[in-house]
Amino acid sequence: MRSLALLLQYIFTETKMKKATLLLGLIFQMFSGISLYAPDLPKSLKKVRPAETFSLRETPRRIITPDSNAGGNAVFVLLFDNPAADIVTQAKIYDLNGSEVADFTDITGTGSNPTRLVWDGRDRSGSIVRSGVYIYQVQAGNSLTNGTIVVAR
């Protein structure tokens, strides 16, 4: 704490405003973990490149509460980019024992549109699964994507 007090004293007695601003920014970064100074990115990184293969577009909400009024948490939704119009050959849900629980119930999308996969938290017989952790696995073309889902009831 003493070094922080000395640093603050230096900042407020500094006559050059640019240095004081820089030091305040560094102190902010030190305590918050957020940098106010972003380096210039190369021009090649500034452009958003479209997906070239079947790939997950965004990280989904991983906790669902099936058959509830919990807003957007009643179903699990995956959005994929699918520029090569790869056919989804597998879209399954497994429990932690590796047993198949269900298939994704809604598979939509073709061509450059994202493929949308939906699971409503039900097993193949239509019953809501027990609370716990489940694994999803989606295969299209040569791409295989895995992840986890938490079902809370």
mmCIF file of C-alpha atoms in Angstrom:
data_model
loop_
_atom_site.group_PDB
_atom_site.id
_atom_site.type_symbol
_atom_site.label_atom_id
_atom_site.label_comp_id
_atom_site.label_asym_id
_atom_site.label_seq_id
_atom_site.Cartn_x
_atom_site.Cartn_y
_atom_site.Cartn_z
ATOM 1 C CA MET A 1 0.000 0.000 0.000
ATOM 2 C CA ARG A 2 2.884 2.369 0.736
ATOM 3 C CA SER A 3 4.190 2.054 -2.821
ATOM 4 C CA LEU A 4 0.709 2.877 -4.130
ATOM 5 C CA ALA A 5 0.591 6.003 -1.962
ATOM 6 C CA LEU A 6 4.017 7.085 -3.253
ATOM 7 C CA LEU A 7 2.934 6.440 -6.826
ATOM 8 C CA LEU A 8 -0.235 8.502 -6.369
ATOM 9 C CA GLN A 9 1.780 11.299 -4.773
ATOM 10 C CA TYR A 10 4.118 11.278 -7.794
ATOM 11 C CA ILE A 11 1.184 11.379 -10.203
ATOM 12 C CA PHE A 12 -0.458 14.350 -8.561
ATOM 13 C CA THR A 13 2.801 16.317 -8.321
ATOM 14 C CA GLU A 14 3.782 15.533 -11.923
ATOM 15 C CA THR A 15 3.584 18.586 -14.145
ATOM 16 C CA LYS A 16 3.249 16.788 -17.451
ATOM 17 C CA MET A 17 -0.360 15.693 -17.870
ATOM 18 C CA LYS A 18 0.447 12.983 -20.429
ATOM 19 C CA LYS A 19 2.615 11.074 -17.969
ATOM 20 C CA ALA A 20 0.025 11.440 -15.235
ATOM 21 C CA THR A 21 -2.703 10.111 -17.517
ATOM 22 C CA LEU A 22 -0.537 7.156 -18.520
ATOM 23 C CA LEU A 23 0.243 6.315 -14.905
ATOM 24 C CA LEU A 24 -3.410 6.551 -13.877
ATOM 25 C CA GLY A 25 -4.282 4.200 -16.728
ATOM 26 C CA LEU A 26 -1.628 1.735 -15.583
ATOM 27 C CA ILE A 27 -2.938 1.871 -12.013
ATOM 28 C CA PHE A 28 -6.460 1.228 -13.298
ATOM 29 C CA GLN A 29 -5.167 -1.765 -15.269
ATOM 30 C CA MET A 30 -3.247 -3.080 -12.260
ATOM 31 C CA PHE A 31 -6.332 -3.144 -10.032
ATOM 32 C CA SER A 32 -9.052 -3.980 -12.559
ATOM 33 C CA GLY A 33 -7.233 -6.187 -15.058
ATOM 34 C CA ILE A 34 -8.674 -4.059 -17.875
ATOM 35 C CA SER A 35 -6.245 -2.253 -20.141
ATOM 36 C CA LEU A 36 -7.107 1.195 -21.425
ATOM 37 C CA TYR A 37 -4.322 0.956 -23.983
ATOM 38 C CA ALA A 38 -4.971 -1.415 -26.873
ATOM 39 C CA PRO A 39 -2.102 -1.950 -29.301
ATOM 40 C CA ASP A 40 -2.723 -1.264 -32.964
ATOM 41 C CA LEU A 41 -3.780 -4.459 -34.682
ATOM 42 C CA PRO A 42 -2.362 -5.466 -38.048
ATOM 43 C CA LYS A 43 -4.755 -4.654 -40.879
ATOM 44 C CA SER A 44 -5.192 -8.360 -41.637
ATOM 45 C CA LEU A 45 -6.626 -8.914 -38.130
ATOM 46 C CA LYS A 46 -8.996 -5.966 -38.244
ATOM 47 C CA LYS A 47 -11.184 -7.618 -40.867
ATOM 48 C CA VAL A 48 -13.564 -10.318 -39.755
ATOM 49 C CA ARG A 49 -13.001 -13.307 -41.953
ATOM 50 C CA PRO A 50 -15.909 -15.588 -42.765
ATOM 51 C CA ALA A 51 -15.677 -19.196 -41.646
ATOM 52 C CA GLU A 52 -14.135 -21.564 -44.156
ATOM 53 C CA THR A 53 -15.302 -24.792 -42.527
ATOM 54 C CA PHE A 54 -18.158 -26.038 -40.394
ATOM 55 C CA SER A 55 -17.518 -24.323 -37.057
ATOM 56 C CA LEU A 56 -19.308 -23.186 -33.921
ATOM 57 C CA ARG A 57 -20.447 -19.595 -34.432
ATOM 58 C CA GLU A 58 -20.894 -18.646 -30.787
ATOM 59 C CA THR A 59 -20.566 -20.219 -27.373
ATOM 60 C CA PRO A 60 -24.050 -21.218 -26.270
ATOM 61 C CA ARG A 61 -25.654 -20.894 -22.862
ATOM 62 C CA ARG A 62 -24.587 -24.101 -21.230
ATOM 63 C CA ILE A 63 -27.236 -24.264 -18.497
ATOM 64 C CA ILE A 64 -30.804 -25.125 -19.440
ATOM 65 C CA THR A 65 -33.970 -25.588 -17.424
ATOM 66 C CA PRO A 66 -36.214 -27.712 -19.657
ATOM 67 C CA ASP A 67 -39.952 -27.111 -19.726
ATOM 68 C CA SER A 68 -39.698 -23.958 -17.629
ATOM 69 C CA ASN A 69 -40.537 -20.291 -17.932
ATOM 70 C CA ALA A 70 -36.903 -19.271 -17.406
ATOM 71 C CA GLY A 71 -36.723 -17.014 -20.440
ATOM 72 C CA GLY A 72 -34.310 -18.321 -23.043
ATOM 73 C CA ASN A 73 -33.019 -21.184 -20.909
ATOM 74 C CA ALA A 74 -35.697 -23.781 -21.718
ATOM 75 C CA VAL A 75 -33.745 -25.175 -24.699
ATOM 76 C CA PHE A 76 -30.101 -25.568 -25.718
ATOM 77 C CA VAL A 77 -29.235 -23.966 -29.067
ATOM 78 C CA LEU A 78 -26.046 -24.323 -31.120
ATOM 79 C CA LEU A 79 -25.369 -22.080 -34.117
ATOM 80 C CA PHE A 80 -22.756 -23.204 -36.627
ATOM 81 C CA ASP A 81 -21.318 -21.576 -39.722
ATOM 82 C CA ASN A 82 -21.615 -24.016 -42.599
ATOM 83 C CA PRO A 83 -20.124 -22.376 -45.713
ATOM 84 C CA ALA A 84 -19.479 -25.641 -47.564
ATOM 85 C CA ALA A 85 -23.017 -26.932 -46.915
ATOM 86 C CA ASP A 86 -21.587 -29.937 -45.067
ATOM 87 C CA ILE A 87 -24.189 -32.473 -44.070
ATOM 88 C CA VAL A 88 -24.596 -32.963 -40.332
ATOM 89 C CA THR A 89 -23.984 -36.700 -39.953
ATOM 90 C CA GLN A 90 -24.203 -36.830 -36.159
ATOM 91 C CA ALA A 91 -25.842 -34.546 -33.595
ATOM 92 C CA LYS A 92 -26.254 -36.403 -30.322
ATOM 93 C CA ILE A 93 -26.526 -35.866 -26.584
ATOM 94 C CA TYR A 94 -24.800 -38.263 -24.155
ATOM 95 C CA ASP A 95 -24.833 -38.630 -20.384
ATOM 96 C CA LEU A 96 -21.562 -38.796 -18.428
ATOM 97 C CA ASN A 97 -21.588 -42.608 -18.675
ATOM 98 C CA GLY A 98 -21.377 -42.305 -22.463
ATOM 99 C CA SER A 99 -24.915 -43.547 -23.066
ATOM 100 C CA GLU A 100 -26.878 -41.873 -25.846
ATOM 101 C CA VAL A 101 -29.690 -39.803 -24.398
ATOM 102 C CA ALA A 102 -31.130 -37.940 -27.377
ATOM 103 C CA ASP A 103 -30.597 -36.459 -30.794
ATOM 104 C CA PHE A 104 -30.891 -32.749 -31.441
ATOM 105 C CA THR A 105 -34.556 -32.220 -32.288
ATOM 106 C CA ASP A 106 -34.303 -29.328 -34.740
ATOM 107 C CA ILE A 107 -31.596 -29.159 -37.393
ATOM 108 C CA THR A 108 -31.921 -26.269 -39.830
ATOM 109 C CA GLY A 109 -29.703 -24.336 -42.202
ATOM 110 C CA THR A 110 -28.060 -24.836 -45.566
ATOM 111 C CA GLY A 111 -25.237 -23.320 -47.542
ATOM 112 C CA SER A 112 -23.584 -20.260 -46.057
ATOM 113 C CA ASN A 113 -26.339 -19.833 -43.460
ATOM 114 C CA PRO A 114 -25.537 -21.076 -39.982
ATOM 115 C CA THR A 115 -26.826 -24.476 -39.052
ATOM 116 C CA ARG A 116 -29.047 -24.347 -35.978
ATOM 117 C CA LEU A 117 -29.304 -27.308 -33.638
ATOM 118 C CA VAL A 118 -31.813 -27.355 -30.768
ATOM 119 C CA TRP A 119 -32.255 -29.734 -27.815
ATOM 120 C CA ASP A 120 -35.233 -29.348 -25.510
ATOM 121 C CA GLY A 121 -33.793 -31.347 -22.593
ATOM 122 C CA ARG A 122 -35.830 -34.462 -23.353
ATOM 123 C CA ASP A 123 -34.680 -38.016 -23.963
ATOM 124 C CA ARG A 124 -35.772 -40.169 -26.900
ATOM 125 C CA SER A 125 -38.971 -41.193 -25.118
ATOM 126 C CA GLY A 126 -39.985 -37.542 -24.638
ATOM 127 C CA SER A 127 -39.318 -37.381 -20.890
ATOM 128 C CA ILE A 128 -37.317 -34.522 -19.414
ATOM 129 C CA VAL A 129 -33.855 -35.777 -18.466
ATOM 130 C CA ARG A 130 -32.580 -35.711 -14.891
ATOM 131 C CA SER A 131 -30.548 -32.766 -13.640
ATOM 132 C CA GLY A 132 -26.860 -33.160 -14.388
ATOM 133 C CA VAL A 133 -24.112 -32.691 -16.939
ATOM 134 C CA TYR A 134 -24.548 -33.914 -20.501
ATOM 135 C CA ILE A 135 -22.202 -33.994 -23.489
ATOM 136 C CA TYR A 136 -23.115 -32.930 -27.011
ATOM 137 C CA GLN A 137 -21.286 -34.125 -30.100
ATOM 138 C CA VAL A 138 -21.870 -32.768 -33.590
ATOM 139 C CA GLN A 139 -20.159 -34.001 -36.744
ATOM 140 C CA ALA A 140 -20.391 -32.462 -40.208
ATOM 141 C CA GLY A 141 -17.908 -33.272 -42.932
ATOM 142 C CA ASN A 142 -14.487 -33.591 -41.278
ATOM 143 C CA SER A 143 -15.421 -31.339 -38.347
ATOM 144 C CA LEU A 144 -16.267 -32.734 -34.920
ATOM 145 C CA THR A 145 -17.447 -30.470 -32.092
ATOM 146 C CA ASN A 146 -17.958 -31.514 -28.471
ATOM 147 C CA GLY A 147 -19.139 -29.639 -25.420
ATOM 148 C CA THR A 148 -21.097 -29.855 -22.209
ATOM 149 C CA ILE A 149 -24.606 -28.893 -21.158
ATOM 150 C CA VAL A 150 -25.875 -28.568 -17.598
ATOM 151 C CA VAL A 151 -29.525 -29.424 -17.027
ATOM 152 C CA ALA A 152 -30.983 -27.812 -13.906
ATOM 153 C CA ARG A 153 -34.546 -28.539 -12.782
#
